CSV table of C-alpha atoms in Angstrom, one decimal:
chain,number,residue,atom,x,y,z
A,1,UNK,CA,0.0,0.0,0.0
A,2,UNK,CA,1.6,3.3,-1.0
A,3,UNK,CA,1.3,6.1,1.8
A,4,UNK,CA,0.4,9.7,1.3
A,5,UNK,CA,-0.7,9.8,-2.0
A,6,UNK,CA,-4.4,10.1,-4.1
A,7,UNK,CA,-5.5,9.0,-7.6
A,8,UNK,CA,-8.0,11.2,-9.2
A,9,UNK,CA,-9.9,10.0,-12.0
A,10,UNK,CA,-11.1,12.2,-14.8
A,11,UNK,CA,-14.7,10.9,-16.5
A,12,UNK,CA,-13.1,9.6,-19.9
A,13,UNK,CA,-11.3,6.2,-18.6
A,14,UNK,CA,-12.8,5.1,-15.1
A,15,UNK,CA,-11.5,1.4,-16.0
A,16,UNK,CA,-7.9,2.0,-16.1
A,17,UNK,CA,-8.3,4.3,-12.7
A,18,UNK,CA,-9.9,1.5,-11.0
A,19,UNK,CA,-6.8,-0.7,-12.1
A,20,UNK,CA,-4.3,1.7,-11.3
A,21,UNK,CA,-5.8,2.0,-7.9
A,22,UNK,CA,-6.4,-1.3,-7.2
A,23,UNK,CA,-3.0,-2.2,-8.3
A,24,UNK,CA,-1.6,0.4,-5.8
A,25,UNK,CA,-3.3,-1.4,-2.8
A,26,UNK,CA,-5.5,2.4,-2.9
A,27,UNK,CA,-9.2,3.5,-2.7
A,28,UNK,CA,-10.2,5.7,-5.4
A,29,UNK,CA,-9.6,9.0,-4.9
A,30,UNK,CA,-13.3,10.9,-4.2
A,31,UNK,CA,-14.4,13.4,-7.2
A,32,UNK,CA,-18.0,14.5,-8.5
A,33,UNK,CA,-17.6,15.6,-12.2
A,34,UNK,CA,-20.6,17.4,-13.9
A,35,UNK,CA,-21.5,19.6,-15.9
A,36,UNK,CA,-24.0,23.0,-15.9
A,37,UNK,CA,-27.4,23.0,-17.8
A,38,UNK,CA,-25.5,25.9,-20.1
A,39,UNK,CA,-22.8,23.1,-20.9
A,40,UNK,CA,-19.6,24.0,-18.5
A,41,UNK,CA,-17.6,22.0,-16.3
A,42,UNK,CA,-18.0,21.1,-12.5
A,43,UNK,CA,-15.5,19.9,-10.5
A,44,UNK,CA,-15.6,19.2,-6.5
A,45,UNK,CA,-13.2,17.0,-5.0
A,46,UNK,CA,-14.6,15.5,-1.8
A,47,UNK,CA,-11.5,14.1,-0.2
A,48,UNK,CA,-8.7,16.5,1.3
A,49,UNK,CA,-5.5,16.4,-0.7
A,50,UNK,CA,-4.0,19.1,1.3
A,51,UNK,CA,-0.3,18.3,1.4
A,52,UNK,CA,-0.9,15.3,-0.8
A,53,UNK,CA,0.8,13.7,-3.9
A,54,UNK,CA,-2.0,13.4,-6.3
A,55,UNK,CA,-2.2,12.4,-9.6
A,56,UNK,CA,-5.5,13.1,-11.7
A,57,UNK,CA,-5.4,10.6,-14.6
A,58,UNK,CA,-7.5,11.3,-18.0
A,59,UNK,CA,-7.1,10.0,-21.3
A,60,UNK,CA,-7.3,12.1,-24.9
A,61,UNK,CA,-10.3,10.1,-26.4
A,62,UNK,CA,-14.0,10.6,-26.7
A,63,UNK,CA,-15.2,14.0,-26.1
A,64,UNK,CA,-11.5,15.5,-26.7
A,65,UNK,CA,-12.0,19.1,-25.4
A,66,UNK,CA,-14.5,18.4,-22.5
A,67,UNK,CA,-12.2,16.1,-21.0
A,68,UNK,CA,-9.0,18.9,-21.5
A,69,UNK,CA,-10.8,21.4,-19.8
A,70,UNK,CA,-12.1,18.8,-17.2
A,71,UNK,CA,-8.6,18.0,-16.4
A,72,UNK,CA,-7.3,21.6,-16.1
A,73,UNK,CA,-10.1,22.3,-13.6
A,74,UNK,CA,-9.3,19.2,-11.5
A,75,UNK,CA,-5.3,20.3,-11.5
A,76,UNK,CA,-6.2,24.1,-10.5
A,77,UNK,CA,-8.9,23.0,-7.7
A,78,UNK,CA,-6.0,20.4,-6.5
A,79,UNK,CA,-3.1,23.4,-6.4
A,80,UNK,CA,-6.2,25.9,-4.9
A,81,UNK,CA,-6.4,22.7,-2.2
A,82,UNK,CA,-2.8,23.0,-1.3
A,83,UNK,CA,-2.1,19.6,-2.7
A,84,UNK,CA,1.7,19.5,-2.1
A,85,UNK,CA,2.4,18.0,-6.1
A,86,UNK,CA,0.1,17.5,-8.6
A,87,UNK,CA,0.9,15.0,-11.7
A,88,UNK,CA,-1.3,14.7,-14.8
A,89,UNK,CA,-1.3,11.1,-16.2
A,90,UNK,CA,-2.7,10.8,-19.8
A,91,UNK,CA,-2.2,7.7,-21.2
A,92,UNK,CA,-3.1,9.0,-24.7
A,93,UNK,CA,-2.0,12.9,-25.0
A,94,UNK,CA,-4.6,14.6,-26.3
A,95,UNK,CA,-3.0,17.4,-29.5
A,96,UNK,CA,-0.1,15.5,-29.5
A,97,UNK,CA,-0.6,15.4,-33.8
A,98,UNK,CA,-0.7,18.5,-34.1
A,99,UNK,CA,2.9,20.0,-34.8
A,100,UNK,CA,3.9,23.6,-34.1
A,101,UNK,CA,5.8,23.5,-37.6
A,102,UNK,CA,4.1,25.2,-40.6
A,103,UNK,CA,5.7,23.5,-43.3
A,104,UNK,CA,5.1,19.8,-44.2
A,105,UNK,CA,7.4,17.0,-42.9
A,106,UNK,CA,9.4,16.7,-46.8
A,107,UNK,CA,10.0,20.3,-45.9
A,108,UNK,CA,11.1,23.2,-48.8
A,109,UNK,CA,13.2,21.6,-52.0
A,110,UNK,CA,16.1,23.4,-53.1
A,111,UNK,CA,14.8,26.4,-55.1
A,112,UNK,CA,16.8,28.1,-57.5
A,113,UNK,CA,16.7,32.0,-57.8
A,114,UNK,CA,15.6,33.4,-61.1
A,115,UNK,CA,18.0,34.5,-63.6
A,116,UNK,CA,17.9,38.0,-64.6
A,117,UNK,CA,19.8,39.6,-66.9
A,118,UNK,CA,21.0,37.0,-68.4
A,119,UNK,CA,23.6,37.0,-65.2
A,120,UNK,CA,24.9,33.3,-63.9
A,121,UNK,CA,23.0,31.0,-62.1
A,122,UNK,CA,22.8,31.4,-58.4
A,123,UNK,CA,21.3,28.5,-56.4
A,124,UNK,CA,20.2,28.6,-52.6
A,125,UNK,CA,20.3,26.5,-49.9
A,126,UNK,CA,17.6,27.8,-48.1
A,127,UNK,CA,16.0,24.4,-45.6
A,128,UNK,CA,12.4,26.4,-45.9
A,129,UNK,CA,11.2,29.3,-48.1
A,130,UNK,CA,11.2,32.8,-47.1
A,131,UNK,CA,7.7,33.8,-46.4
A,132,UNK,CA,6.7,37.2,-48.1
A,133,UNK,CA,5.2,40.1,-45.8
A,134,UNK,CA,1.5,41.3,-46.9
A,135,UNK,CA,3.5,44.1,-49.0
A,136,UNK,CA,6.1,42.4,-50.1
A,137,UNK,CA,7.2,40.8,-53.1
A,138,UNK,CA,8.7,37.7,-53.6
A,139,UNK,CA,12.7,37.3,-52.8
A,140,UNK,CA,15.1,36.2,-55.2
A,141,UNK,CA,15.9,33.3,-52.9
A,142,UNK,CA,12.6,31.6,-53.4
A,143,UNK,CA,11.5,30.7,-57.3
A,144,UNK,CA,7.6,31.7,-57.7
A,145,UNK,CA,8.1,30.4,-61.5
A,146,UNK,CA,3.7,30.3,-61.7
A,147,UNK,CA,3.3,34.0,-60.0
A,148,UNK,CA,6.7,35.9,-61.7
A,149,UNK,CA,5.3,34.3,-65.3
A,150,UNK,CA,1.8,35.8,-64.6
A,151,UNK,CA,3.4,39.0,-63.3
A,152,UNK,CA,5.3,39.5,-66.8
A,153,UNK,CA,2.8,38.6,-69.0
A,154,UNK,CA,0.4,40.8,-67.0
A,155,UNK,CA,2.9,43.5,-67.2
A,156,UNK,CA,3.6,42.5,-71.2
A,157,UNK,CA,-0.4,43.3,-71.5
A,158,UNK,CA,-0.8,46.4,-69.8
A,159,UNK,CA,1.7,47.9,-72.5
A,160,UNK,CA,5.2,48.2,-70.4
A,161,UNK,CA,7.6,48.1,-72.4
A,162,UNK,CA,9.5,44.7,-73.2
A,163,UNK,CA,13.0,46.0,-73.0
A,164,UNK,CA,12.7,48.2,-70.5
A,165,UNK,CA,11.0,46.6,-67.6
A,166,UNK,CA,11.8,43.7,-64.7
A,167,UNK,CA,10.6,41.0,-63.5
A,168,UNK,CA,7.6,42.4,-61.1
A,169,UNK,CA,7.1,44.6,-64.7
A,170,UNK,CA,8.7,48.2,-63.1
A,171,UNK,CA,10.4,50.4,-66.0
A,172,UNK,CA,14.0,50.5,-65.4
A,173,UNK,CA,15.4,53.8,-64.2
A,174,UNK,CA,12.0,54.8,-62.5
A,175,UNK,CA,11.3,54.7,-58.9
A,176,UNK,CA,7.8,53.2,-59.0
A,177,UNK,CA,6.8,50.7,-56.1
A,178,UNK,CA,6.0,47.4,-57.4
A,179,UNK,CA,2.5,46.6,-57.1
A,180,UNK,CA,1.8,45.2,-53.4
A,181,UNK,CA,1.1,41.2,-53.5
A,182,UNK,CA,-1.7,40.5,-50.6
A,183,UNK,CA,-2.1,37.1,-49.0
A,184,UNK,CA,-4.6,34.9,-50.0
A,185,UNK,CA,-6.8,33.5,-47.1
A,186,UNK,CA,-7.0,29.9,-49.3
A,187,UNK,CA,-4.4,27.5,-48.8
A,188,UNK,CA,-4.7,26.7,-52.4
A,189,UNK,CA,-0.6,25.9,-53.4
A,190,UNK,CA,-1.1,25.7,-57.2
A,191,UNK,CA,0.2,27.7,-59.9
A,192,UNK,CA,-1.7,31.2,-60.5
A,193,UNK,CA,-4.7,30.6,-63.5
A,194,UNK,CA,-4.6,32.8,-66.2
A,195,UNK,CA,-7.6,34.3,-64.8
A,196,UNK,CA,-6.4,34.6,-61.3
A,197,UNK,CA,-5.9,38.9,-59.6
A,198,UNK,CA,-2.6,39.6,-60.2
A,199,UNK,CA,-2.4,41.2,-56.3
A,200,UNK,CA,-2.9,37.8,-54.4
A,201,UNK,CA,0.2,35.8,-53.5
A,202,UNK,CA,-0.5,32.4,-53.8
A,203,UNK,CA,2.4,29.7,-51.7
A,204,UNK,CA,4.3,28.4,-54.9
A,205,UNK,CA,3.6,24.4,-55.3
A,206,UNK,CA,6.0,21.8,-53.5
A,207,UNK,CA,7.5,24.0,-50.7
A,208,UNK,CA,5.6,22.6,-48.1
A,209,UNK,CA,4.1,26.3,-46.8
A,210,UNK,CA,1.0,26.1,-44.4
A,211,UNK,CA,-0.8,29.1,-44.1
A,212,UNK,CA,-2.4,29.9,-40.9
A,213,UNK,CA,-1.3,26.6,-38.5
A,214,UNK,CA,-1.8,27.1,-35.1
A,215,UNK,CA,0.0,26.3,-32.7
A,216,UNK,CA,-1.6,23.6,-30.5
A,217,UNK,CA,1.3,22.0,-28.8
A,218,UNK,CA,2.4,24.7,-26.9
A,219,UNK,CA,-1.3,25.8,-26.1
A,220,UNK,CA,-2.1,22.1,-25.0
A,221,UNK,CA,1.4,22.5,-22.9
A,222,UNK,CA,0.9,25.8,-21.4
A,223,UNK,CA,-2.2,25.2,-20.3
A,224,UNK,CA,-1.7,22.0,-18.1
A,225,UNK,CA,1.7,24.4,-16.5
A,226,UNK,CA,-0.4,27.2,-16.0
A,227,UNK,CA,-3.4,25.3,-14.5
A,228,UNK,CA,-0.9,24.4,-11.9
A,229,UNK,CA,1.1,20.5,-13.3
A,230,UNK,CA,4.1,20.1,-11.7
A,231,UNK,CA,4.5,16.4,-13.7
A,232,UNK,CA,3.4,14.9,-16.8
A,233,UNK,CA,3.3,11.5,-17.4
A,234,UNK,CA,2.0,10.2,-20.7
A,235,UNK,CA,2.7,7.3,-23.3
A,236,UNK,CA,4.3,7.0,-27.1
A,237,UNK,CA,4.1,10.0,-27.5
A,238,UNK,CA,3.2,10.7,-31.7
A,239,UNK,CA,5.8,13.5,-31.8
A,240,UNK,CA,8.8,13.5,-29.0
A,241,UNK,CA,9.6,17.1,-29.9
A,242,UNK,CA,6.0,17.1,-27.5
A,243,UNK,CA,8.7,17.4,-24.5
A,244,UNK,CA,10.4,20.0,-25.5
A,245,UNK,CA,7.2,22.2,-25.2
A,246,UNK,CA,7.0,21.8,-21.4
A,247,UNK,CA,8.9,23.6,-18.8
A,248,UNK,CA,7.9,20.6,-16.3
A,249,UNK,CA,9.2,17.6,-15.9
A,250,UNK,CA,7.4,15.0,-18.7
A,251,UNK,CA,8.0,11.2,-18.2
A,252,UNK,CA,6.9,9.5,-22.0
A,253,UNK,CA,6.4,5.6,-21.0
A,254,UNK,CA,6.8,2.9,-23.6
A,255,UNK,CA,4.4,1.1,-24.4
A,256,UNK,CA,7.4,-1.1,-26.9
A,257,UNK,CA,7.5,-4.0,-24.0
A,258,UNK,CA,3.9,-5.2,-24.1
A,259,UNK,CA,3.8,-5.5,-28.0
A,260,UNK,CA,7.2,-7.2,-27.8
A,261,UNK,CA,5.9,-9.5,-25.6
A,262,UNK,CA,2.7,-10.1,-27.4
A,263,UNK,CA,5.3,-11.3,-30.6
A,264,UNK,CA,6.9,-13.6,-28.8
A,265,UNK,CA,4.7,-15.7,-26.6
A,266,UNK,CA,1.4,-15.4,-29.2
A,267,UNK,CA,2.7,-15.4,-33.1
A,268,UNK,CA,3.9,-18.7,-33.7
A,269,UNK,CA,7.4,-18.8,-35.5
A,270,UNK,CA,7.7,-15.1,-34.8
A,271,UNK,CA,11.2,-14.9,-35.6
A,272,UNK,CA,10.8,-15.8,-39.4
A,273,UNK,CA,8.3,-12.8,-39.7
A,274,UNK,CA,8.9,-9.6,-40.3
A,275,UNK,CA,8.2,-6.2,-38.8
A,276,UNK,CA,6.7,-3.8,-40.9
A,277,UNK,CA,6.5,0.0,-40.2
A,278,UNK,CA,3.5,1.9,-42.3
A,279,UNK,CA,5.1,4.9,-43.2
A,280,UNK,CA,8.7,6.6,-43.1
A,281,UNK,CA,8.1,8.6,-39.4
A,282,UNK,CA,7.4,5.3,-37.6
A,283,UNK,CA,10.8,3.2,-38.8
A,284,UNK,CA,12.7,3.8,-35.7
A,285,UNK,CA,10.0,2.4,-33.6
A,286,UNK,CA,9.5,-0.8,-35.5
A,287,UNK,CA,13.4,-1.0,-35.9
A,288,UNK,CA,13.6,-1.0,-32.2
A,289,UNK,CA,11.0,-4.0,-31.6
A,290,UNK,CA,12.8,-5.9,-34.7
A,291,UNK,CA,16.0,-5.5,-32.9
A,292,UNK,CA,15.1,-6.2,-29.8
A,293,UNK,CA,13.8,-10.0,-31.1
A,294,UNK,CA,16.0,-10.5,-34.2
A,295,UNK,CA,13.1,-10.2,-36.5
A,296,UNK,CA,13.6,-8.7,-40.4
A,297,UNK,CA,12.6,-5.3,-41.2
A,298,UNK,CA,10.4,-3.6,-44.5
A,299,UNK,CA,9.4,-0.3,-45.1
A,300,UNK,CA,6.6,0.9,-46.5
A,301,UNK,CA,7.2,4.4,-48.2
A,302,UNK,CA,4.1,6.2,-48.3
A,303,UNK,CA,3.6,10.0,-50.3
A,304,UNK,CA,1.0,12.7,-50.3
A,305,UNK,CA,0.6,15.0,-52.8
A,306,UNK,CA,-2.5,17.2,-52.0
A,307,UNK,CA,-3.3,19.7,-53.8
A,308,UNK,CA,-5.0,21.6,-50.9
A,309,UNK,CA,-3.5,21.6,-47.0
A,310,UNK,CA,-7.7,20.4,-46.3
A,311,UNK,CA,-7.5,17.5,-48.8
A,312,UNK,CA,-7.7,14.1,-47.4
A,313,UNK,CA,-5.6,12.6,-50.3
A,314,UNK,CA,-4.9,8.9,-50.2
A,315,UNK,CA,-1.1,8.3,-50.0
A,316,UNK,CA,1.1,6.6,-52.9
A,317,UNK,CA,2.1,3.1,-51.2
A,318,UNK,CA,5.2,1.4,-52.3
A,319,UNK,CA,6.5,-2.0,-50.1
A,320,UNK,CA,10.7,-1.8,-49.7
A,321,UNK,CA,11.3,-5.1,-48.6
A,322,UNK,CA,10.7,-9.3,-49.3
A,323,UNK,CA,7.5,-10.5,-47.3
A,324,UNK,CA,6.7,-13.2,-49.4
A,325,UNK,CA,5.1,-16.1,-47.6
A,326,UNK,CA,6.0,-14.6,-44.2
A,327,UNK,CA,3.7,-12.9,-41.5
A,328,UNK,CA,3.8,-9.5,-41.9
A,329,UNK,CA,3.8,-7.7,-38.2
A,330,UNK,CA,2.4,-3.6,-38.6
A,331,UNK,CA,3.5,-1.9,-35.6
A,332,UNK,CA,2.4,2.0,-35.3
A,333,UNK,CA,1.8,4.1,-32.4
A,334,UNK,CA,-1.4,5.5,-33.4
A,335,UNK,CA,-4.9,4.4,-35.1
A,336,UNK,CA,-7.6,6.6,-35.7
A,337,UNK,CA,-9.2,6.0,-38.8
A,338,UNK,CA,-7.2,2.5,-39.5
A,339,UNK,CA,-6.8,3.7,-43.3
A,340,UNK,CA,-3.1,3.2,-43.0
A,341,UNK,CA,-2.9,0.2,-41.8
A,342,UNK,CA,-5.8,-1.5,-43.3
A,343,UNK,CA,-4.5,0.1,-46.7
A,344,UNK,CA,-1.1,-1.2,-45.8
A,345,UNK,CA,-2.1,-5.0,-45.1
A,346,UNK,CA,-3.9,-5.1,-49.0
A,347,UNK,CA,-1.1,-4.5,-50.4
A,348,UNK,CA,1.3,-6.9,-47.8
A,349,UNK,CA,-1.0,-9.6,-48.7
A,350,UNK,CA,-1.9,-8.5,-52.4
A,351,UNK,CA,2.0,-7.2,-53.7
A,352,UNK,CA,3.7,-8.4,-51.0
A,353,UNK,CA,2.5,-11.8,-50.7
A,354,UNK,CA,1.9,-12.6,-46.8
A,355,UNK,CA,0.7,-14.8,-45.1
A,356,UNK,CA,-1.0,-13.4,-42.2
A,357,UNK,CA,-0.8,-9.5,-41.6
A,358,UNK,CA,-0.9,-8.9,-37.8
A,359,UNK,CA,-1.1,-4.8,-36.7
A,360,UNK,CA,-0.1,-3.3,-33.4
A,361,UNK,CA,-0.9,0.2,-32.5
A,362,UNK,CA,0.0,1.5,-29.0
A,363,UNK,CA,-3.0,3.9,-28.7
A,364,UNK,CA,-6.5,2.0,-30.9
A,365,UNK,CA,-8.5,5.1,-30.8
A,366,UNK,CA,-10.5,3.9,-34.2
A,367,UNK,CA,-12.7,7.1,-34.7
A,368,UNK,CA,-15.4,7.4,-37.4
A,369,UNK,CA,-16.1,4.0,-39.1
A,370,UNK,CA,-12.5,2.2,-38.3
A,371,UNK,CA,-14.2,-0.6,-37.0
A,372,UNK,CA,-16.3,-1.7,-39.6
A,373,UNK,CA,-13.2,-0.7,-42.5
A,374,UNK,CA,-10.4,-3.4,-39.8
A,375,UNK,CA,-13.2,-5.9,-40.2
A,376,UNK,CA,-13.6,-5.6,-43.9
A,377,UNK,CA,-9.9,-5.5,-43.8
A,378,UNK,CA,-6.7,-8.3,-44.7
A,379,UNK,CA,-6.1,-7.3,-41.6
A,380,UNK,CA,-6.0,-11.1,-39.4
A,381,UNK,CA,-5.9,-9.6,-35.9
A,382,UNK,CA,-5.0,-5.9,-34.8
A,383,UNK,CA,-3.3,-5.5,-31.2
A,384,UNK,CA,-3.7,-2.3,-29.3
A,385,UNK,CA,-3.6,-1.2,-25.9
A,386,UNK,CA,-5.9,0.0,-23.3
A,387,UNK,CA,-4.8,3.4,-23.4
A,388,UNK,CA,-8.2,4.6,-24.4
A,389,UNK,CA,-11.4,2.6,-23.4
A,390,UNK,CA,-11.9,-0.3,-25.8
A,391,UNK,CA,-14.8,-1.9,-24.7
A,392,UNK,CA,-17.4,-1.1,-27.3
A,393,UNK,CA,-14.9,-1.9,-29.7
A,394,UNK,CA,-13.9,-5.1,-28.5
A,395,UNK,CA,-17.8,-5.9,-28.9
A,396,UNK,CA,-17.8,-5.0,-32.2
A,397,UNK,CA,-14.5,-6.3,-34.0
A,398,UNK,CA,-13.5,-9.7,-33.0
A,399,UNK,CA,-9.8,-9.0,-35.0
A,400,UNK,CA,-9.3,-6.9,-31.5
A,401,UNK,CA,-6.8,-8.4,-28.9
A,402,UNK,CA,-6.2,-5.5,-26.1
A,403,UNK,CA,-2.9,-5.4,-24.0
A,404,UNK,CA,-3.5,-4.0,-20.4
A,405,UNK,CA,-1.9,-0.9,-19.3
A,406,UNK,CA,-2.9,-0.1,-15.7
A,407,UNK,CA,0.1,-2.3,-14.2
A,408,UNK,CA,2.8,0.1,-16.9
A,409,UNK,CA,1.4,3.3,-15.0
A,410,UNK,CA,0.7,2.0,-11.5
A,411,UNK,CA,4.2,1.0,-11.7
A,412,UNK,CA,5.0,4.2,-12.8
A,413,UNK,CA,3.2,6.3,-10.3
A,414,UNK,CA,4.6,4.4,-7.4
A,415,UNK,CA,8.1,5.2,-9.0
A,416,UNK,CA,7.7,8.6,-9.2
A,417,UNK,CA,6.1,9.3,-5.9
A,418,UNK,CA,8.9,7.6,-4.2
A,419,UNK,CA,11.6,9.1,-6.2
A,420,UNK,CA,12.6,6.0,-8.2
A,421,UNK,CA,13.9,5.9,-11.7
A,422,UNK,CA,11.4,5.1,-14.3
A,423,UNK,CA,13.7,4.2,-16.7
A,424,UNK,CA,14.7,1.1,-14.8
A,425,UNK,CA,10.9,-0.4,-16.4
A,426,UNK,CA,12.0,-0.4,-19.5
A,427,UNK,CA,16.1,-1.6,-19.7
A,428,UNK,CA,16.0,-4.8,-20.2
A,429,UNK,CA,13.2,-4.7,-23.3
């Protein structure tokens, strides 16, 4: 039984509190959530944390946002309660997708300035484009080839002499301003029609420019600090740069060991499969489990080309590697919709040539219709965690199999409330 300390549950996971707790030799820690007729948030802890280690514990599923702002109201009303440290536990972090990067993850190609003059050709080296101000034009070290074509032959039309005039169509030897380019409020990155206004600057195609992304991880992160954190711990994280936002300590648990263990004790022959990771950002983390048991590695490369930053184009899916009568083992961090990976395991079995296709996800949070689309699927059986409730889904797919969490954080809490390394859970996986 672990002294001096209280679990809080927020209303989006009760079952994983009640393990947590229960695996802590703990009652549950008292708490009335509701909410107003007008739709906000009510809070009222009913047992005394005053110089208390508590930990609130609430999962990024389901209602997203309500259960955010449920868990910054239960971290200020411990601090308000004198609570001597309070530590949010989310299992899944909610906003951890959304990066604080405009520009896509190919980032800006190597953009060669425009010649003028008939002068040499200078190259840049710039790793993302210059952005242009509302008034200015566009710099020499970013090539607008679409916008400085329409500019000249709007220029060409307006009579300006062909000799005599620039690129942005100013007569040489005169001091006129060039004509102010405005931003455009669509995030349309294609080449300027012929029947587009001249005035609006429109992000050249291919150089990975987002306009208007906001900034949600350090929101998400600020928030939790100012509401009064002193301690994060969380779980695969789908972006470790998510750390770096927090100016409190942030413990990211693995969730590696449990799907490590699943491959060896429950996938017969496990060692002549091979892991598979869906797309380029997730090859580190399958490496690490193929490593770790010996096992063969393949890739699949996976491009987007939307036309729009809104577009919900499907990916270009090419397998690097030999699966041929082998199991095929997806590992990922993250399923929402389950189009990657059901997408991936038609063409494992179709191209490829698997046997059996076998996914595991860390956090199943299968939104929208991912159930029905995994049991329509190649996929054989899909592995996920209890990081989010999967009850209902578990009724509906029987391709589920759900690893158990609680006893990763319990172990975790007790850790960090007595001051022990966490890092000791995971050395010898």
């Amino acid at each position: 039984m672990v002294r001096n300390i209280v679990v809080l549950g927020g209303s989006s996971h009760p079952d994983l509190v009640n393990t947590v707790c229960h695996l802590l030799g703990i009652p549950n820690g008292r708490i009335t959530l509701s909410k107003f007729a007008v739709g906000e948030t009510r809070v009222e802890i009913q047992d005394s944390v005053r110089g208390k280690d508590v930990f609130v514990i609430q999962s990024g599923c389901g209602k997203v946002n309500d259960h955010l702002v449920e868990l910054l109201i239960t971290i200020s009303a411990c601090k308000t309660a004198s609570a001597k440290r309070v530590t949010a536990v989310l299992p899944h972090f909610p906003y951890s997708r959304q990066s604080d990067i405009p520009y896509n993850k190919t980032g800006a190609p190597l953009s060669k300035a425009p010649t003028i003059n008939g002068g040499k050709n200078d190259f840049t080296f710039e790793s993302r484009p210059g952005t242009p101000g509302p008034m200015d034009s566009p710099g020499l070290g970013v090539s607008h080839g679409g916008l400085e074509r329409e500019l000249s032959r709007i220029a060409l039309e307006r009579g300006a002499d062909s000799s005599g005039n620039g690129v942005n169509g100013v007569e040489r030897g005169k001091s006129h301003p060039p004509t102010p380019l405005r931003r455009t409020n669509t995030a349309d990155s294609s080449n300027v029609s012929s029947s587009a206004n001249a005035n609006e600057w429109v992000p050249p195609k291919g150089t990975g420019y987002k306009q208007w992304v906001a900034q949600a991880g350090t929101l998400v992160a600020d928030l939790l600090t100012c509401a009064g954190a002193d301690h994060i711990i969380t779980m695969d994280l789908h972006d470790p740069q998510y750390q770096g936002f927090f100016d409190i300590p942030v413990d990211n648990l693995y969730g590696r060991p449990l799907l490590q263990r699943y491959i060896k004790y429950n996938i017969p022959d496990y060692q002549n499969a091979v892991i598979v990771s869906p797309d380029a950002g997730g090859a580190k983390r399958a490496t690490a489990i193929a490593d770790a048991l010996g096992m063969e590695f393949a890739l699949i490369h996976k491009e987007r080309r939307p036309t729009r930053i809104t577009d919900r184009q499907n990916a270009t899916m090419m397998l690097v590697g030999d699966i041929a009568g082998k199991v095929a083992i997806l590992v990922d961090d993250m399923a929402d919709t389950s189009n990657t990976i059901t997408r991936a395991a038609k063409l494992l079995k179709g191209k490829g040539g698997a046997t059996r296709v076998y996914a595991l996800v860390t956090h199943g949070v299968f939104s929208g219709d991912a159930i029905d689309r995994i049991n329509a699927s190649a996929l054989d059986k899909v592995i996920t965690t209890n990081s989010v409730p999967q009850d209902q889904h578990k009724r509906l797919c029987d391709k589920l199999v759900v690893l158990d969490v609680g006893e990763v954080f319990a172990e975790a809490i007790r850790r960090v409330h007595h001051g022990e390394s966490i890092s000791v859970l995971f050395r010898n996986d």
